[in-house]
PDB file of C-alpha atoms and ligand atoms in Angstrom:
ATOM      1  CA  MET A   1       9.167 -11.541  13.280  1.00 82.00           C
ATOM      2  CA  ARG A   2       7.561 -10.174  10.182  1.00 97.00           C
ATOM      3  CA  LYS A   3       9.863  -7.562   7.958  1.00 98.00           C
ATOM      4  CA  LYS A   4       9.190  -3.890   7.994  1.00 98.00           C
ATOM      5  CA  ILE A   5       8.102  -2.979   4.454  1.00 98.00           C
ATOM      6  CA  ILE A   6       8.418   1.038   3.511  1.00 98.00           C
ATOM      7  CA  ALA A   7       6.558   1.865   0.225  1.00 98.00           C
ATOM      8  CA  GLY A   8       6.425   5.266  -1.413  1.00 98.00           C
ATOM      9  CA  ASN A   9       3.457   6.487  -3.398  1.00 98.00           C
ATOM     10  CA  TRP A  10       4.560   8.530  -6.155  1.00 98.00           C
ATOM     11  CA  LYS A  11       0.265   8.954  -6.871  1.00 98.00           C
ATOM     12  CA  MET A  12       0.184  11.493 -10.239  1.00 98.00           C
ATOM     13  CA  ASN A  13       3.459  12.813  -9.754  1.00 98.00           C
ATOM     14  CA  MET A  14       6.900  12.706 -11.425  1.00 98.00           C
ATOM     15  CA  THR A  15       7.354  13.035 -15.438  1.00 98.00           C
ATOM     16  CA  PRO A  16       9.262   9.671 -16.368  1.00 98.00           C
ATOM     17  CA  SER A  17      13.199  12.042 -16.541  1.00 98.00           C
ATOM     18  CA  GLN A  18      11.928  13.609 -13.177  1.00 98.00           C
ATOM     19  CA  ALA A  19      11.486  10.164 -12.040  1.00 98.00           C
ATOM     20  CA  VAL A  20      15.262   9.393 -12.749  1.00 98.00           C
ATOM     21  CA  GLU A  21      15.862  12.506 -10.921  1.00 98.00           C
ATOM     22  CA  LEU A  22      14.814  11.734  -7.884  1.00 98.00           C
ATOM     23  CA  VAL A  23      15.972   7.755  -7.551  1.00 98.00           C
ATOM     24  CA  ASN A  24      19.223   8.666  -8.105  1.00 98.00           C
ATOM     25  CA  THR A  25      18.277  11.517  -5.752  1.00 98.00           C
ATOM     26  CA  LEU A  26      16.968   8.783  -3.175  1.00 98.00           C
ATOM     27  CA  LYS A  27      18.723   6.185  -4.456  1.00 97.00           C
ATOM     28  CA  PRO A  28      21.875   6.358  -1.288  1.00 97.00           C
ATOM     29  CA  LEU A  29      19.401   7.333   1.250  1.00 98.00           C
ATOM     30  CA  VAL A  30      16.708   4.148   0.790  1.00 98.00           C
ATOM     31  CA  ALA A  31      19.427   1.526   1.670  1.00 96.00           C
ATOM     32  CA  ASN A  32      18.068  -0.693   3.917  1.00 93.00           C
ATOM     33  CA  GLU A  33      18.774  -4.268   4.631  1.00 90.00           C
ATOM     34  CA  GLU A  34      16.038  -4.494   7.363  1.00 94.00           C
ATOM     35  CA  ALA A  35      13.425  -3.352   5.177  1.00 97.00           C
ATOM     36  CA  ASP A  36      11.599  -3.998   1.998  1.00 98.00           C
ATOM     37  CA  VAL A  37      12.001  -0.572  -0.022  1.00 98.00           C
ATOM     38  CA  VAL A  38       9.453  -0.351  -2.767  1.00 98.00           C
ATOM     39  CA  PHE A  39       8.829   2.922  -4.880  1.00 98.00           C
ATOM     40  CA  CYS A  40       5.281   3.017  -6.193  1.00 99.00           C
ATOM     41  CA  VAL A  41       5.169   5.120  -9.301  1.00 98.00           C
ATOM     42  CA  PRO A  42       2.883   6.416 -12.213  1.00 98.00           C
ATOM     43  CA  ALA A  43       2.816   3.702 -15.331  1.00 98.00           C
ATOM     44  CA  ILE A  44       4.705   5.410 -17.635  1.00 98.00           C
ATOM     45  CA  ASP A  45       7.831   5.517 -15.109  1.00 98.00           C
ATOM     46  CA  ILE A  46       8.038   2.490 -14.543  1.00 98.00           C
ATOM     47  CA  VAL A  47       9.957   1.297 -17.115  1.00 98.00           C
ATOM     48  CA  PRO A  48      12.852   3.836 -16.466  1.00 98.00           C
ATOM     49  CA  VAL A  49      12.409   3.548 -12.806  1.00 98.00           C
ATOM     50  CA  THR A  50      12.853   0.115 -12.927  1.00 98.00           C
ATOM     51  CA  GLU A  51      16.285   0.714 -14.946  1.00 98.00           C
ATOM     52  CA  ALA A  52      17.505   3.183 -12.150  1.00 98.00           C
ATOM     53  CA  CYS A  53      16.727   1.029  -9.516  1.00 98.00           C
ATOM     54  CA  LYS A  54      19.129  -2.084 -11.131  1.00 97.00           C
ATOM     55  CA  GLY A  55      21.402  -2.894  -8.872  1.00 96.00           C
ATOM     56  CA  THR A  56      20.130  -1.176  -5.234  1.00 97.00           C
ATOM     57  CA  ASN A  57      17.506  -2.486  -2.662  1.00 97.00           C
ATOM     58  CA  ILE A  58      14.218  -0.316  -4.319  1.00 98.00           C
ATOM     59  CA  GLN A  59      12.119  -2.613  -5.307  1.00 98.00           C
ATOM     60  CA  VAL A  60       9.393  -0.763  -8.056  1.00 98.00           C
ATOM     61  CA  GLY A  61       5.440  -1.210  -7.831  1.00 98.00           C
ATOM     62  CA  ALA A  62       2.461   0.172  -9.857  1.00 98.00           C
ATOM     63  CA  GLU A  63      -0.723   2.486  -8.578  1.00 98.00           C
ATOM     64  CA  ASN A  64      -3.459   0.301 -10.213  1.00 98.00           C
ATOM     65  CA  MET A  65      -3.791  -2.904 -12.264  1.00 98.00           C
ATOM     66  CA  TYR A  66      -6.683  -3.619 -13.777  1.00 98.00           C
ATOM     67  CA  PHE A  67      -7.929  -7.352 -13.534  1.00 98.00           C
ATOM     68  CA  GLU A  68      -8.391  -8.757 -16.993  1.00 98.00           C
ATOM     69  CA  GLU A  69      -5.861 -10.099 -18.876  1.00 98.00           C
ATOM     70  CA  SER A  70      -6.054  -8.168 -22.273  1.00 98.00           C
ATOM     71  CA  GLY A  71      -8.495  -6.975 -24.658  1.00 98.00           C
ATOM     72  CA  ALA A  72     -10.778  -3.950 -25.151  1.00 98.00           C
ATOM     73  CA  TYR A  73      -9.634  -1.933 -22.299  1.00 98.00           C
ATOM     74  CA  THR A  74      -8.454   1.556 -23.427  1.00 98.00           C
ATOM     75  CA  GLY A  75      -6.148   3.049 -20.846  1.00 97.00           C
ATOM     76  CA  GLU A  76      -5.871   0.168 -18.397  1.00 98.00           C
ATOM     77  CA  ILE A  77      -2.356  -1.924 -17.532  1.00 98.00           C
ATOM     78  CA  SER A  78      -2.696  -5.221 -17.486  1.00 98.00           C
ATOM     79  CA  PRO A  79      -0.663  -7.919 -14.941  1.00 98.00           C
ATOM     80  CA  ASP A  80       1.898  -9.418 -17.938  1.00 98.00           C
ATOM     81  CA  MET A  81       2.408  -5.335 -18.801  1.00 98.00           C
ATOM     82  CA  LEU A  82       3.109  -5.179 -14.712  1.00 98.00           C
ATOM     83  CA  THR A  83       5.225  -8.004 -14.325  1.00 98.00           C
ATOM     84  CA  ASP A  84       7.551  -8.055 -17.605  1.00 98.00           C
ATOM     85  CA  ALA A  85       8.529  -4.282 -16.474  1.00 98.00           C
ATOM     86  CA  GLY A  86       9.689  -5.864 -13.422  1.00 97.00           C
ATOM     87  CA  VAL A  87       6.920  -5.057 -11.061  1.00 98.00           C
ATOM     88  CA  LYS A  88       6.491  -6.838  -7.778  1.00 97.00           C
ATOM     89  CA  TYR A  89       4.087  -4.916  -6.497  1.00 98.00           C
ATOM     90  CA  VAL A  90       0.930  -2.995  -6.806  1.00 99.00           C
ATOM     91  CA  VAL A  91      -1.385  -0.645  -4.763  1.00 98.00           C
ATOM     92  CA  LEU A  92      -4.720  -1.523  -4.702  1.00 98.00           C
ATOM     93  CA  GLY A  93      -7.634  -0.017  -3.809  1.00 98.00           C
ATOM     94  CA  HIS A  94      -6.288   3.663  -2.605  1.00 98.00           C
ATOM     95  CA  SER A  95      -8.974   5.845  -1.425  1.00 98.00           C
ATOM     96  CA  GLU A  96      -8.817   7.956  -4.466  1.00 98.00           C
ATOM     97  CA  ARG A  97      -9.252   5.560  -6.842  1.00 98.00           C
ATOM     98  CA  ARG A  98     -12.436   4.727  -4.557  1.00 98.00           C
ATOM     99  CA  GLU A  99     -13.168   8.286  -4.599  1.00 97.00           C
ATOM    100  CA  TYR A 100     -12.113   9.462  -8.253  1.00 98.00           C
ATOM    101  CA  PHE A 101     -12.399   6.662 -10.330  1.00 98.00           C
ATOM    102  CA  HIS A 102     -15.462   4.500  -8.203  1.00 98.00           C
ATOM    103  CA  GLU A 103     -13.799   1.519  -7.327  1.00 98.00           C
ATOM    104  CA  THR A 104     -16.004  -0.713  -5.221  1.00 98.00           C
ATOM    105  CA  ASN A 105     -14.652  -3.776  -2.874  1.00 98.00           C
ATOM    106  CA  ALA A 106     -15.658  -5.929  -5.478  1.00 98.00           C
ATOM    107  CA  ASP A 107     -13.229  -4.316  -8.151  1.00 98.00           C
ATOM    108  CA  VAL A 108     -10.897  -4.206  -5.188  1.00 98.00           C
ATOM    109  CA  ASN A 109     -11.266  -7.953  -4.807  1.00 98.00           C
ATOM    110  CA  LYS A 110     -10.956  -9.083  -8.631  1.00 98.00           C
ATOM    111  CA  LYS A 111      -7.585  -6.829  -8.583  1.00 98.00           C
ATOM    112  CA  VAL A 112      -6.277  -8.284  -5.729  1.00 98.00           C
ATOM    113  CA  LEU A 113      -6.786 -11.753  -6.820  1.00 98.00           C
ATOM    114  CA  LYS A 114      -5.962 -11.182 -10.281  1.00 98.00           C
ATOM    115  CA  ALA A 115      -2.133  -9.681  -9.323  1.00 98.00           C
ATOM    116  CA  LEU A 116      -2.320 -12.838  -6.796  1.00 98.00           C
ATOM    117  CA  GLU A 117      -2.102 -15.086  -9.594  1.00 98.00           C
ATOM    118  CA  HIS A 118       0.272 -12.830 -11.367  1.00 98.00           C
ATOM    119  CA  GLY A 119       2.814 -13.180  -8.590  1.00 98.00           C
ATOM    120  CA  ILE A 120       2.703  -9.667  -7.987  1.00 98.00           C
ATOM    121  CA  THR A 121       2.248  -8.637  -4.228  1.00 98.00           C
ATOM    122  CA  PRO A 122      -0.859  -6.310  -3.632  1.00 98.00           C
ATOM    123  CA  ILE A 123      -0.697  -3.268  -1.470  1.00 99.00           C
ATOM    124  CA  MET A 124      -4.338  -3.813  -0.357  1.00 98.00           C
ATOM    125  CA  CYS A 125      -5.546   0.230   0.873  1.00 98.00           C
ATOM    126  CA  CYS A 126      -8.642   0.712   3.057  1.00 98.00           C
ATOM    127  CA  GLY A 127      -9.403   3.142   5.805  1.00 98.00           C
ATOM    128  CA  GLU A 128     -12.248   5.055   7.179  1.00 98.00           C
ATOM    129  CA  THR A 129     -13.813   9.130   6.382  1.00 96.00           C
ATOM    130  CA  LEU A 130     -14.033  11.540   9.554  1.00 95.00           C
ATOM    131  CA  GLU A 131     -17.674  11.434   9.163  1.00 95.00           C
ATOM    132  CA  GLN A 132     -17.139   7.385   9.554  1.00 97.00           C
ATOM    133  CA  ARG A 133     -14.801   8.009  12.759  1.00 96.00           C
ATOM    134  CA  GLU A 134     -17.372  10.322  13.909  1.00 94.00           C
ATOM    135  CA  GLN A 135     -19.739   7.833  13.938  1.00 97.00           C
ATOM    136  CA  GLY A 136     -18.147   5.264  15.651  1.00 97.00           C
ATOM    137  CA  VAL A 137     -18.096   2.764  12.728  1.00 98.00           C
ATOM    138  CA  THR A 138     -14.365   2.866  11.677  1.00 98.00           C
ATOM    139  CA  MET A 139     -14.171  -0.955  12.377  1.00 98.00           C
ATOM    140  CA  ASP A 140     -17.265  -2.041  10.654  1.00 98.00           C
ATOM    141  CA  PHE A 141     -16.129   0.114   7.410  1.00 98.00           C
ATOM    142  CA  ILE A 142     -12.981  -1.611   7.657  1.00 98.00           C
ATOM    143  CA  ARG A 143     -13.774  -5.208   8.234  1.00 98.00           C
ATOM    144  CA  GLN A 144     -16.485  -4.945   5.167  1.00 98.00           C
ATOM    145  CA  GLN A 145     -13.352  -3.643   2.729  1.00 98.00           C
ATOM    146  CA  VAL A 146     -11.199  -6.427   4.237  1.00 98.00           C
ATOM    147  CA  LYS A 147     -13.299  -9.399   4.510  1.00 98.00           C
ATOM    148  CA  VAL A 148     -14.192  -8.529   0.525  1.00 98.00           C
ATOM    149  CA  GLY A 149     -11.290  -7.730  -0.859  1.00 98.00           C
ATOM    150  CA  PHE A 150      -9.994 -11.412   0.669  1.00 98.00           C
ATOM    151  CA  GLN A 151     -12.866 -12.847  -0.625  1.00 98.00           C
ATOM    152  CA  ASN A 152     -11.132 -16.295  -2.292  1.00 98.00           C
ATOM    153  CA  VAL A 153      -7.657 -15.190  -1.431  1.00 98.00           C
ATOM    154  CA  THR A 154      -6.423 -17.978   0.083  1.00 98.00           C
ATOM    155  CA  ALA A 155      -4.335 -18.022   3.399  1.00 98.00           C
ATOM    156  CA  ASP A 156      -1.587 -18.921   2.183  1.00 98.00           C
ATOM    157  CA  GLN A 157      -1.616 -16.152  -0.602  1.00 98.00           C
ATOM    158  CA  ALA A 158      -3.221 -13.901   2.529  1.00 98.00           C
ATOM    159  CA  LYS A 159       0.350 -14.406   4.274  1.00 98.00           C
ATOM    160  CA  THR A 160       2.162 -12.443   1.232  1.00 98.00           C
ATOM    161  CA  THR A 161      -0.299 -10.218   0.915  1.00 98.00           C
ATOM    162  CA  VAL A 162      -0.142  -6.207   2.243  1.00 98.00           C
ATOM    163  CA  ILE A 163      -2.748  -4.385   3.720  1.00 99.00           C
ATOM    164  CA  ALA A 164      -2.227  -0.319   3.757  1.00 98.00           C
ATOM    165  CA  TYR A 165      -4.335   1.247   6.866  1.00 98.00           C
ATOM    166  CA  GLU A 166      -4.815   4.972   5.022  1.00 98.00           C
ATOM    167  CA  PRO A 167      -7.152   6.959   7.280  1.00 98.00           C
ATOM    168  CA  ILE A 168      -8.783   9.078   4.879  1.00 97.00           C
ATOM    169  CA  TRP A 169      -8.942  12.153   6.760  1.00 95.00           C
ATOM    170  CA  ALA A 170      -5.019  11.824   7.601  1.00 94.00           C
ATOM    171  CA  ILE A 171      -3.748  11.463   3.774  1.00 93.00           C
ATOM    172  CA  GLY A 172      -2.462  14.544   2.259  1.00 89.00           C
ATOM    173  CA  THR A 173      -3.828  16.726   5.811  1.00 89.00           C
ATOM    174  CA  GLY A 174      -0.106  16.901   7.366  1.00 84.00           C
ATOM    175  CA  LYS A 175      -2.935  15.342  10.365  1.00 84.00           C
ATOM    176  CA  THR A 176      -1.454  12.139  11.531  1.00 86.00           C
ATOM    177  CA  ALA A 177      -3.501   9.719  12.905  1.00 88.00           C
ATOM    178  CA  THR A 178      -2.515   9.669  16.341  1.00 95.00           C
ATOM    179  CA  THR A 179       0.086   6.513  17.344  1.00 96.00           C
ATOM    180  CA  GLU A 180      -2.770   4.786  19.359  1.00 97.00           C
ATOM    181  CA  GLN A 181      -5.295   5.437  16.732  1.00 97.00           C
ATOM    182  CA  ALA A 182      -3.510   3.273  13.859  1.00 98.00           C
ATOM    183  CA  GLU A 183      -2.157   0.888  16.064  1.00 98.00           C
ATOM    184  CA  GLU A 184      -5.837   0.240  17.634  1.00 98.00           C
ATOM    185  CA  VAL A 185      -7.268  -0.246  13.278  1.00 98.00           C
ATOM    186  CA  CYS A 186      -3.797  -2.444  12.617  1.00 98.00           C
ATOM    187  CA  ARG A 187      -4.622  -4.446  15.508  1.00 98.00           C
ATOM    188  CA  GLY A 188      -8.339  -4.823  14.136  1.00 98.00           C
ATOM    189  CA  ILE A 189      -7.599  -5.349  11.121  1.00 98.00           C
ATOM    190  CA  ARG A 190      -4.922  -8.388  12.129  1.00 98.00           C
ATOM    191  CA  GLU A 191      -8.008  -9.590  14.883  1.00 98.00           C
ATOM    192  CA  CYS A 192     -10.022  -9.525  10.890  1.00 98.00           C
ATOM    193  CA  ILE A 193      -7.271 -11.531   9.109  1.00 98.00           C
ATOM    194  CA  ALA A 194      -7.045 -13.932  12.276  1.00 98.00           C
ATOM    195  CA  GLU A 195     -10.686 -14.353  11.803  1.00 98.00           C
ATOM    196  CA  ILE A 196     -11.440 -14.861   8.070  1.00 98.00           C
ATOM    197  CA  TYR A 197      -8.339 -17.458   7.744  1.00 98.00           C
ATOM    198  CA  ASP A 198      -6.127 -18.382  11.189  1.00 98.00           C
ATOM    199  CA  ASP A 199      -3.789 -16.824  13.399  1.00 98.00           C
ATOM    200  CA  ALA A 200      -0.645 -17.945  11.444  1.00 98.00           C
ATOM    201  CA  THR A 201      -1.941 -15.645   8.239  1.00 98.00           C
ATOM    202  CA  ALA A 202      -2.597 -13.237  10.717  1.00 98.00           C
ATOM    203  CA  ALA A 203       0.622 -13.041  12.501  1.00 98.00           C
ATOM    204  CA  GLU A 204       2.523 -12.814   9.050  1.00 98.00           C
ATOM    205  CA  ILE A 205       0.415 -10.881   7.000  1.00 98.00           C
ATOM    206  CA  ARG A 206       2.053  -6.906   7.140  1.00 98.00           C
ATOM    207  CA  ILE A 207       0.163  -4.248   8.020  1.00 98.00           C
ATOM    208  CA  GLN A 208       1.279  -0.650   6.700  1.00 98.00           C
ATOM    209  CA  TYR A 209      -0.003   2.490   8.329  1.00 98.00           C
ATOM    210  CA  GLY A 210      -0.324   5.252   5.528  1.00 97.00           C
ATOM    211  CA  GLY A 211      -1.644   8.771   6.200  1.00 96.00           C
ATOM    212  CA  SER A 212       0.684  11.968   6.921  1.00 95.00           C
ATOM    213  CA  VAL A 213       3.889   9.879   7.668  1.00 96.00           C
ATOM    214  CA  ASN A 214       7.021  11.771   7.268  1.00 96.00           C
ATOM    215  CA  ALA A 215      10.728  11.724   8.931  1.00 97.00           C
ATOM    216  CA  GLY A 216       9.017  13.171  12.179  1.00 96.00           C
ATOM    217  CA  ASN A 217       6.494  10.359  13.704  1.00 96.00           C
ATOM    218  CA  ALA A 218       7.590   7.599  11.336  1.00 97.00           C
ATOM    219  CA  ALA A 219       9.419   5.894  14.200  1.00 97.00           C
ATOM    220  CA  GLU A 220       6.850   5.824  16.864  1.00 97.00           C
ATOM    221  CA  LEU A 221       4.483   4.685  14.117  1.00 98.00           C
ATOM    222  CA  PHE A 222       6.775   1.606  13.116  1.00 98.00           C
ATOM    223  CA  ALA A 223       7.516   0.610  16.526  1.00 97.00           C
ATOM    224  CA  GLN A 224       4.036  -0.552  17.285  1.00 98.00           C
ATOM    225  CA  PRO A 225       3.614  -3.917  17.504  1.00 98.00           C
ATOM    226  CA  ASP A 226       0.929  -4.083  14.404  1.00 98.00           C
ATOM    227  CA  ILE A 227       2.712  -1.603  12.181  1.00 98.00           C
ATOM    228  CA  ASP A 228       4.539  -3.391   9.000  1.00 98.00           C
ATOM    229  CA  GLY A 229       5.247   0.311   7.901  1.00 98.00           C
ATOM    230  CA  GLY A 230       4.228   3.052   5.791  1.00 98.00           C
ATOM    231  CA  LEU A 231       2.703   3.690   3.008  1.00 98.00           C
ATOM    232  CA  VAL A 232       4.066   7.147   2.310  1.00 98.00           C
ATOM    233  CA  GLY A 233       3.134   9.896  -0.203  1.00 98.00           C
ATOM    234  CA  GLY A 234       4.284  13.701   0.004  1.00 97.00           C
ATOM    235  CA  ALA A 235       7.221  12.601   2.287  1.00 98.00           C
ATOM    236  CA  SER A 236       8.420   9.858  -0.346  1.00 98.00           C
ATOM    237  CA  LEU A 237       8.558  12.317  -2.956  1.00 98.00           C
ATOM    238  CA  LYS A 238      11.640  14.175  -0.965  1.00 97.00           C
ATOM    239  CA  ALA A 239      14.841  13.014   0.711  1.00 96.00           C
ATOM    240  CA  ASP A 240      12.816  12.621   3.961  1.00 96.00           C
ATOM    241  CA  PHE A 241      11.747   9.460   2.467  1.00 98.00           C
ATOM    242  CA  GLY A 242      15.612   8.147   3.655  1.00 98.00           C
ATOM    243  CA  LYS A 243      14.868   9.302   6.794  1.00 98.00           C
ATOM    244  CA  ILE A 244      11.652   7.067   6.840  1.00 98.00           C
ATOM    245  CA  VAL A 245      13.897   3.875   5.852  1.00 98.00           C
ATOM    246  CA  ASN A 246      15.898   4.801   8.427  1.00 97.00           C
ATOM    247  CA  TYR A 247      13.761   5.545  10.882  1.00 96.00           C
ATOM    248  CA  LYS A 248      14.991   3.630  13.584  1.00 90.00           C
TER     249      LYS A 248
HETATM  250  P1  13P E   1       0.234  11.798   2.010  1.00 80.74           P
HETATM  251  O1  13P E   1       1.496  10.224   3.169  1.00 80.74           O
HETATM  252  O2  13P E   1       0.781  12.286   1.290  1.00 80.74           O
HETATM  253  O3  13P E   1      -0.692  12.215   3.496  1.00 80.74           O
HETATM  254  O4  13P E   1      -0.400  10.306   1.662  1.00 80.74           O
HETATM  255  C1  13P E   1      -0.633   8.740   2.446  1.00 80.74           C
HETATM  256  C2  13P E   1      -0.820   7.852   0.833  1.00 80.74           C
HETATM  257  O5  13P E   1      -2.270   8.328   0.617  1.00 80.74           O
HETATM  258  C3  13P E   1      -0.059   7.088   0.357  1.00 80.74           C
HETATM  259  O6  13P E   1      -0.859   6.008  -0.298  1.00 80.74           O
END
């Protein structure tokens, strides 16, 4: 039985002091033994948020990471910096990074491998544009993202990894994928993992849905057989996140 994983992606929101305030507000609301609860926060918020989350069930994640160990990469953040600060998860290949910062599947693959090498669990994002959905190439596009993203990742490593399916047209639009659409693609991703590895790996890997998840739609989405939780943007910055974490 896969444990649900419900993660907030704060994106470029919350100054360090606002971040601590938000954690203090959400702390009592997000207690849930049955799910992994992760706050993925801006790099500058990681240290104060980790401190504020001590003694709670909240695990801290980063929103990005570079694939080199250290050196002349001005503005980037390394895996050691993240682990030393207490980070357990990292969002990789979010569609916003692919779109605005030109991250490729090959870059995402390097980051996935580097995170795994350092014991950080990647939350690898994938998802189609509206145009691709209308053209009927959703699964082809996502299969490529997954297959390239998982190059040279072993089955044992893949089992620990999280994939977030986030249709780009559903992000920040208030337009959630229907439960059927979300389940269909998450099942397709699981089948793709079974093809790359085997049924046991596919049965263990956790696949989230993301894109306008809110307190009203979380229960139905997370009840689907292939949806193991959510990656939540806007609603993770509000008290509603407590309702999403305790969706049952
Ligand atoms: P919203 O929940 O705001 O649509 O954002 C989804 C997302 O991109 C999470 O990574």
